[in-house]
mmCIF file of C-alpha atoms in Angstrom:
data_model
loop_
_atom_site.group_PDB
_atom_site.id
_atom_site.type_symbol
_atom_site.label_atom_id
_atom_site.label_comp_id
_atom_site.label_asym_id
_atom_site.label_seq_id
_atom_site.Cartn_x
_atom_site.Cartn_y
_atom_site.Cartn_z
ATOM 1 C CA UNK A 586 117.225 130.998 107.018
ATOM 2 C CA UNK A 587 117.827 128.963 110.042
ATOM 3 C CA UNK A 588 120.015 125.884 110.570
ATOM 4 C CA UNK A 589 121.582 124.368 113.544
ATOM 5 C CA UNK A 590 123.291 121.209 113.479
ATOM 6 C CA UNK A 591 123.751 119.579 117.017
ATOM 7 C CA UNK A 592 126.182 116.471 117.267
ATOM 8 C CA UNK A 593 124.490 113.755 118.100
ATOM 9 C CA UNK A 594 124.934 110.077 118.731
ATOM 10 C CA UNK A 595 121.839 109.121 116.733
ATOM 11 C CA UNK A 596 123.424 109.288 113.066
ATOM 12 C CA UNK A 597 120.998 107.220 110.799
ATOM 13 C CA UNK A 598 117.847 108.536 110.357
ATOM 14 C CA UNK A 599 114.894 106.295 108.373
ATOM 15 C CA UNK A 600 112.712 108.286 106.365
ATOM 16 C CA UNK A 601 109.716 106.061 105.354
ATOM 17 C CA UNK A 602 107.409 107.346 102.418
ATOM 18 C CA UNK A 603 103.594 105.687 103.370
ATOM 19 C CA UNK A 604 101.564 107.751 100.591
ATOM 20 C CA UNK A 605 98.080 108.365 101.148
ATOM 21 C CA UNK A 606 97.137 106.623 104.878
ATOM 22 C CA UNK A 607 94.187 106.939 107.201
ATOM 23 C CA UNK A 608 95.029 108.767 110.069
ATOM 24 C CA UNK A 609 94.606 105.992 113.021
ATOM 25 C CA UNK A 610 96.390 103.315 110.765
ATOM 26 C CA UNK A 611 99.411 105.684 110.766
ATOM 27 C CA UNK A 612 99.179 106.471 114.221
ATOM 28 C CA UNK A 613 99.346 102.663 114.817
ATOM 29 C CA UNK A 614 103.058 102.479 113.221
ATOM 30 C CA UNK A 615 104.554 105.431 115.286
ATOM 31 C CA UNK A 616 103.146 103.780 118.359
ATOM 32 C CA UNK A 617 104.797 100.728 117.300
ATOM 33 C CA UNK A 618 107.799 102.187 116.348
ATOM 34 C CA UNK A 619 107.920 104.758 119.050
ATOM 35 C CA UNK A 620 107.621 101.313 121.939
ATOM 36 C CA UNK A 621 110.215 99.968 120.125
ATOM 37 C CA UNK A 622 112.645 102.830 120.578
ATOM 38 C CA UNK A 623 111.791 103.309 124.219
ATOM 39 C CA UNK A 624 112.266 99.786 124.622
ATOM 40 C CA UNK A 625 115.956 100.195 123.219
ATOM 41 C CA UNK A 626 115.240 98.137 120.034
ATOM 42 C CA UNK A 627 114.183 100.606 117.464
ATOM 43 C CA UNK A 628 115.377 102.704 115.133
ATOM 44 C CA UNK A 629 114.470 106.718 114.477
ATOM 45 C CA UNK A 630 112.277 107.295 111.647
ATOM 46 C CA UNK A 631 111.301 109.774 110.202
ATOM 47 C CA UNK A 632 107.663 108.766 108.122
ATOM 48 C CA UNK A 633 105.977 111.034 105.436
ATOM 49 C CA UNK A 634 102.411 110.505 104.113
ATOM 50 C CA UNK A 635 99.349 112.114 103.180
ATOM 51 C CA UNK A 636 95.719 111.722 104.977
ATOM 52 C CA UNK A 637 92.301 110.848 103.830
ATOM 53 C CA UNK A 638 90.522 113.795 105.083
ATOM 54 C CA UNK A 639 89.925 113.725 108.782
ATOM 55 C CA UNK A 640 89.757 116.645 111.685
ATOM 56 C CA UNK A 641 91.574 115.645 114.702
ATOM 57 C CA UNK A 642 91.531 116.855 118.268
ATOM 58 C CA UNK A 643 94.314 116.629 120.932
ATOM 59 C CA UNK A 644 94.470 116.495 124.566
ATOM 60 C CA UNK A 645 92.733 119.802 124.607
ATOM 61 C CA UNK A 646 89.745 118.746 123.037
ATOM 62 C CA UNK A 647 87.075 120.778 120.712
ATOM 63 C CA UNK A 648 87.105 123.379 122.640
ATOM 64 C CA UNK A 649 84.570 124.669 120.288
ATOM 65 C CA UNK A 650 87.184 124.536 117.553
ATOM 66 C CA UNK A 651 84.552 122.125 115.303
ATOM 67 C CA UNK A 652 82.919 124.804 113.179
ATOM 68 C CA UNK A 653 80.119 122.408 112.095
ATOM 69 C CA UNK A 654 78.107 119.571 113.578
ATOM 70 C CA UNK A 655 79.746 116.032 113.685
ATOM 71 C CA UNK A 656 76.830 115.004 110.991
ATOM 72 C CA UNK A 657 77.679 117.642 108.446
ATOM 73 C CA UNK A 658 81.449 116.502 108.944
ATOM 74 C CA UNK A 659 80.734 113.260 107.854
ATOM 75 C CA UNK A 660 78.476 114.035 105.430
ATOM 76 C CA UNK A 661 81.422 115.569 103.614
ATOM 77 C CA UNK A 662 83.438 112.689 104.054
ATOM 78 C CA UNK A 663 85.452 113.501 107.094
ATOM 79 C CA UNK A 664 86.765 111.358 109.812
ATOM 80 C CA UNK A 665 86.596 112.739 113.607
ATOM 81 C CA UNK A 666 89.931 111.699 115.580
ATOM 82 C CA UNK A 667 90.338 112.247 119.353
ATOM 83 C CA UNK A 668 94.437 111.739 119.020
ATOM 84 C CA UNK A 669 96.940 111.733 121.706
ATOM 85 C CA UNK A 670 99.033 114.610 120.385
ATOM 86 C CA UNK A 671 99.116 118.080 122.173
ATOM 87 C CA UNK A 672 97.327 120.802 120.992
ATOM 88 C CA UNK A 673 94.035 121.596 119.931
ATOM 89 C CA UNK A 674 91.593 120.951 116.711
ATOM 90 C CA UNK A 675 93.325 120.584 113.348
ATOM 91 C CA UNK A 676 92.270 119.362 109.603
ATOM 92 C CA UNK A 677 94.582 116.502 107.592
ATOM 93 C CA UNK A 678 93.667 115.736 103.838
ATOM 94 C CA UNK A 679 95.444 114.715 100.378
ATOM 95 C CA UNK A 680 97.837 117.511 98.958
ATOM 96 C CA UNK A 681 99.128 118.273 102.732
ATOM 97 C CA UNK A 682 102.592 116.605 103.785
ATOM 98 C CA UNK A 683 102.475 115.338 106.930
ATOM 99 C CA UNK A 684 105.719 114.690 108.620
ATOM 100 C CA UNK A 685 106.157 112.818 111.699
ATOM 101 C CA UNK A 686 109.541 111.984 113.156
ATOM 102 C CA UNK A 687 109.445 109.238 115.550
ATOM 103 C CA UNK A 688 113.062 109.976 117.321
ATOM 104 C CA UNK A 689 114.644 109.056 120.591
ATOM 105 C CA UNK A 690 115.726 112.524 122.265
ATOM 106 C CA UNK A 691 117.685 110.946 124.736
ATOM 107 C CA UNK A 692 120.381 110.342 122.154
ATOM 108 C CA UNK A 693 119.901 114.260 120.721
ATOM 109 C CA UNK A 694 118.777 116.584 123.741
ATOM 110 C CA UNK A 695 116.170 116.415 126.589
ATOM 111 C CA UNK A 696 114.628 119.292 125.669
ATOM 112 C CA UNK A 697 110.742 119.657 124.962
ATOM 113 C CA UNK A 698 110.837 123.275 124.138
ATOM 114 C CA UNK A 699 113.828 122.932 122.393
ATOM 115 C CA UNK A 700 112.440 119.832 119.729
ATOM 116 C CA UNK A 701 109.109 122.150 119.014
ATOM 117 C CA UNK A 702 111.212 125.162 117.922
ATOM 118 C CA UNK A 703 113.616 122.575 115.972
ATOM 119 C CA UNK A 704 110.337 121.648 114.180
ATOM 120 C CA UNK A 705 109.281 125.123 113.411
ATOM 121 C CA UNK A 706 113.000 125.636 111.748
ATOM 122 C CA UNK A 707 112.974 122.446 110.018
ATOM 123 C CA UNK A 708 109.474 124.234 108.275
ATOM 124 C CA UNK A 709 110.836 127.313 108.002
ATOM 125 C CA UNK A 710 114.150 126.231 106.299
ATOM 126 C CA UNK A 711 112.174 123.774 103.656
ATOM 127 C CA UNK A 712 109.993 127.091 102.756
ATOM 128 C CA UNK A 713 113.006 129.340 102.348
ATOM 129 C CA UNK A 714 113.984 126.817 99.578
ATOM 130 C CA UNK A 715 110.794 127.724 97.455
ATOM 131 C CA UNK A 716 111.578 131.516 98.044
ATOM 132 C CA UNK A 717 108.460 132.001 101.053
ATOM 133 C CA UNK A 718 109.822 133.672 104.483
ATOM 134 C CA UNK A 719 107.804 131.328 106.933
ATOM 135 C CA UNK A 720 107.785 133.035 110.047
ATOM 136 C CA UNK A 721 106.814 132.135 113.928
ATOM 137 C CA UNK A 722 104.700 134.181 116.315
ATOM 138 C CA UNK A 723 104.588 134.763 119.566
ATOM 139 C CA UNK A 724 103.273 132.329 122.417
ATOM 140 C CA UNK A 725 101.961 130.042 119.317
ATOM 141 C CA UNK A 726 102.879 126.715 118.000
ATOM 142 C CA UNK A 727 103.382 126.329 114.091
ATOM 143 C CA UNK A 728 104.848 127.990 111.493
ATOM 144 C CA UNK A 729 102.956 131.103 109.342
ATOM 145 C CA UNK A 730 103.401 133.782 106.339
ATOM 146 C CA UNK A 731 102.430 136.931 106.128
ATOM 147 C CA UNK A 732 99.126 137.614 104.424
ATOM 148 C CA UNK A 733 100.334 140.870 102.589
ATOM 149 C CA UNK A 734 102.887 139.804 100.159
ATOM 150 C CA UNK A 735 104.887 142.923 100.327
ATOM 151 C CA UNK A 736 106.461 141.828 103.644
ATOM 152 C CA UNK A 737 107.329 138.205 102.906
ATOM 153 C CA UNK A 738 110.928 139.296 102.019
ATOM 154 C CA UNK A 739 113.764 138.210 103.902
ATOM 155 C CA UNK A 740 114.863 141.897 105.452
ATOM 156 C CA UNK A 741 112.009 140.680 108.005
ATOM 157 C CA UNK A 742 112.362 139.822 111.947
ATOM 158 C CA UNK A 743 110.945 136.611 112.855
ATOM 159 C CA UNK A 744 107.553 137.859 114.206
ATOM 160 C CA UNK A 745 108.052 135.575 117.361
ATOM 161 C CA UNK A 746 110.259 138.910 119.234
ATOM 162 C CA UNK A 747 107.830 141.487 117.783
ATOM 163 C CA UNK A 748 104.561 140.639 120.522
ATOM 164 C CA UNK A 749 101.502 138.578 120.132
ATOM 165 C CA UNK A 750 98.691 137.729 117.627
ATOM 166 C CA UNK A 751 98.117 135.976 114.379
ATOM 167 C CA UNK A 752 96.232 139.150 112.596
ATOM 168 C CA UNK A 753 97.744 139.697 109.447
ATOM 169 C CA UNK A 754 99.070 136.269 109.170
ATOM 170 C CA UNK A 755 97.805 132.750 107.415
ATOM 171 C CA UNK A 756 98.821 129.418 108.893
ATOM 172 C CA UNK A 757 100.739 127.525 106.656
ATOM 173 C CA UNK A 758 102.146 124.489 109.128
ATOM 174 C CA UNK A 759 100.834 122.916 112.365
ATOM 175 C CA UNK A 760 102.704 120.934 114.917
ATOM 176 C CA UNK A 761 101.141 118.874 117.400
ATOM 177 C CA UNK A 762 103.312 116.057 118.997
ATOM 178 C CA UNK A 763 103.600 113.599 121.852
ATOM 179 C CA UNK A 764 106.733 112.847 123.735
ATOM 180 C CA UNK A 765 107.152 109.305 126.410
ATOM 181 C CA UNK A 766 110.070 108.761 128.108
ATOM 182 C CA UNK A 767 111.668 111.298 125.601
ATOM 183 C CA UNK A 768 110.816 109.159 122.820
ATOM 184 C CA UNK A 769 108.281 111.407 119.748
ATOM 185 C CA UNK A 770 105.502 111.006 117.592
ATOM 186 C CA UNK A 771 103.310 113.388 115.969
ATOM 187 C CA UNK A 772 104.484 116.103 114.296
ATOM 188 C CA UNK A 773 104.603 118.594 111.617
ATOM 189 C CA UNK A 774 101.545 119.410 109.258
ATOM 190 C CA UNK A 775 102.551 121.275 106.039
ATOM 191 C CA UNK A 776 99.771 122.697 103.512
ATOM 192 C CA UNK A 777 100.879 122.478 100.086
ATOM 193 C CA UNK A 778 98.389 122.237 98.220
ATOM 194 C CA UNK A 779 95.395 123.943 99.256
ATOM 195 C CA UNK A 780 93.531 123.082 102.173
ATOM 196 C CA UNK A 781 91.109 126.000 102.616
ATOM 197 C CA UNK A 782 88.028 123.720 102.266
ATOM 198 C CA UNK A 783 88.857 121.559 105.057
ATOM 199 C CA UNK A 784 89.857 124.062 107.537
ATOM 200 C CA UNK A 785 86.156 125.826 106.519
ATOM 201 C CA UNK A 786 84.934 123.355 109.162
ATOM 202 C CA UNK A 787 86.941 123.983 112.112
ATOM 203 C CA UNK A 788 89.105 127.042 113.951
ATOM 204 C CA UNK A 789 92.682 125.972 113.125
ATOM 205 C CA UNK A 790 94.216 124.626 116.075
ATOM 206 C CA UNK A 791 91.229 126.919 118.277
ATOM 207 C CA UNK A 792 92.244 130.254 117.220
ATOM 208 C CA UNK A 793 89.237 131.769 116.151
ATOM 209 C CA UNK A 794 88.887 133.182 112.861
ATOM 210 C CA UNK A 795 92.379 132.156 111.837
ATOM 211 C CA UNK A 796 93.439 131.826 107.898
ATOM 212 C CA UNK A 797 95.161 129.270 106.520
ATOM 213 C CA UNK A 798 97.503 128.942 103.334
ATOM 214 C CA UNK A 799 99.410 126.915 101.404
ATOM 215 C CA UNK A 800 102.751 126.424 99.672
ATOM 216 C CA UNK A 801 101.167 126.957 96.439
ATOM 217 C CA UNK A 802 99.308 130.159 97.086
ATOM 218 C CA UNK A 803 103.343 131.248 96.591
ATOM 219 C CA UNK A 804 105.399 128.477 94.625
ATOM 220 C CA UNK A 805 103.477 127.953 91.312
ATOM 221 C CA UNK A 806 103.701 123.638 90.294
ATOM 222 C CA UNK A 807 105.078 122.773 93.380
ATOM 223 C CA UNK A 808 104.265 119.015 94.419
ATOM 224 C CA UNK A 809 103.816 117.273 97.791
ATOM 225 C CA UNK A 810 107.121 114.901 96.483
ATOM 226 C CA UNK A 811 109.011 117.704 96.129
ATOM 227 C CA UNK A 812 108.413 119.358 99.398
ATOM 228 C CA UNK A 813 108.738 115.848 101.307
ATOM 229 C CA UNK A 814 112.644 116.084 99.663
ATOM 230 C CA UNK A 815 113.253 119.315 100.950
ATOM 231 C CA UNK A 816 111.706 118.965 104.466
ATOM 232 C CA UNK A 817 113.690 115.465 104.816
ATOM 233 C CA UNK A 818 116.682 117.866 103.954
ATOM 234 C CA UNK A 819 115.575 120.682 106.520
ATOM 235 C CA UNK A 820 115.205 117.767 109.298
ATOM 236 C CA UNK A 821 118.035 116.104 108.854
ATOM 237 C CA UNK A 822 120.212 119.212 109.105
ATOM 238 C CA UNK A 823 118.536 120.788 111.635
ATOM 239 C CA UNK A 824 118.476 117.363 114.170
ATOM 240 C CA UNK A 825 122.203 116.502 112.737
ATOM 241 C CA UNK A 826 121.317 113.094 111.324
ATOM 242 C CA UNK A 827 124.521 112.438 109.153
ATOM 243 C CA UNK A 828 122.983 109.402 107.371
ATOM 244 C CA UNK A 829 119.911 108.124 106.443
ATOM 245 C CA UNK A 830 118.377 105.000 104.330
ATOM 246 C CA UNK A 831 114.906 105.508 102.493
ATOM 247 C CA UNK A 832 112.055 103.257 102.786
ATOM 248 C CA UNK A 833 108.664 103.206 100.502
ATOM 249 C CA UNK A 834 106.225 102.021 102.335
ATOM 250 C CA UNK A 835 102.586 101.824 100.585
ATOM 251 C CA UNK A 836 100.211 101.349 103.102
ATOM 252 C CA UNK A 837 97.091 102.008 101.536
ATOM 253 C CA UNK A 838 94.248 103.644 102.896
#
């Protein structure tokens, strides 16, 4: 388990609950709250939802990533997204917690490096509190488990010093995000519940022949409310919020 709690003059955190959202009409309200924190007027927020299904690109495109024609996607019902985040092709649907912390780093640390690998704890500490060693690899974004079962123990090295390569490892939590004038959106996409039909239509995030997995493939009745609690706990503790206020926000579909 990892936690590092930096002192900080940003000490409330808002942590708004939106449910079950379409992807651009959530991407709308970070924009808007993101403008309003680089304007000076905000406040950092911290929003959890859901998505109706939907595959979404970022500023490196398809790249190939889309595993099936645009007409078979929506024939299954999902959205195509060209987004603003960084990073490449990745799936969003109900039973996966997505968690995106609109934040002014000026106030925290100027760091972009820094703020991704403070994601990938914040994942990694929520997990260990459900009993599953999440682990990160090397030169990759996200947050991962190993596939055998034997070595998801805590007497393990995080993979990240031990070289390259995602063989013999499923994908459990992607992170994409966007930073202006050191001000974030985007963020952190956790599978809970399983996902593996979604991702059947793309690469994850362009690695090719990747596996994904989910918090339940581990945690037997674990719910999408209960890991939204323990990843607000995780960020707030790893980003040393000392207070925060709690907003539900039901913004429909």
């Amino acid at each position: 388990m990892i936690i590092l709690i930096w002192e900080c003059s940003a000490t409330m955190l808002v942590v708004k609950r939106l449910g079950l959202i379409e992807y651009k009409k959530c991407w709308e309200l970070q924009k808007e709250t993101q403008q309003a924190l680089m304007r000076g007027k905000g406040e950092d927020t911290l929003y959890l939802c859901e998505h109706t299904p939907v595959v979404t690109t970022g500023t490196r495109g398809l790249k190939g990533g889309l595993l099936v024609s645009e007409e078979e996607l929506a024939a299954r019902g999902i959205a195509l997204v060209k987004s603003d985040r960084g990073g490449d092709i990745t799936y969003h649907g109900p039973g996966q917690l997505v968690v995106y912390p609109v934040i002014d780093l000026r106030k925290i640390k100027k760091d972009v490096g820094w703020y991704i690998r403070g994601l990938e704890n914040v994942v990694v500490n929520a997990l260990y509190m459900v009993n599953i060693k999440g682990v990160t690899l090397a030169g990759l974004t996200g947050v991962w488990t190993y596939k055998d079962l034997k070595y998801n123990n805590w007497g393990q090295n995080d993979c990240r010093q031990n070289g390259g390569g995602y063989e013999g490892f499923s994908k459990i939590a992607s992170i994409g995000i966007r930073i202006s004038r050191w001000c974030t959106m985007h963020g952190i996409a956790l599978n809970v519940l399983d996902q593996r039909e979604g991702f059947s239509c793309i690469d994850p995030c362009g690695l090719k022949g990747a596996s994904v997995t989910s918090v339940e493939d581990f945690a037997d009745g674990i719910t999408v409310e209960k890991m939204a609690e323990l990843m607000v706990e995780s960020f707030r503790e790893e980003f040393g919020f000392k207070e925060w206020r709690e907003e539900c926000v039901l913004a429909g579909t």
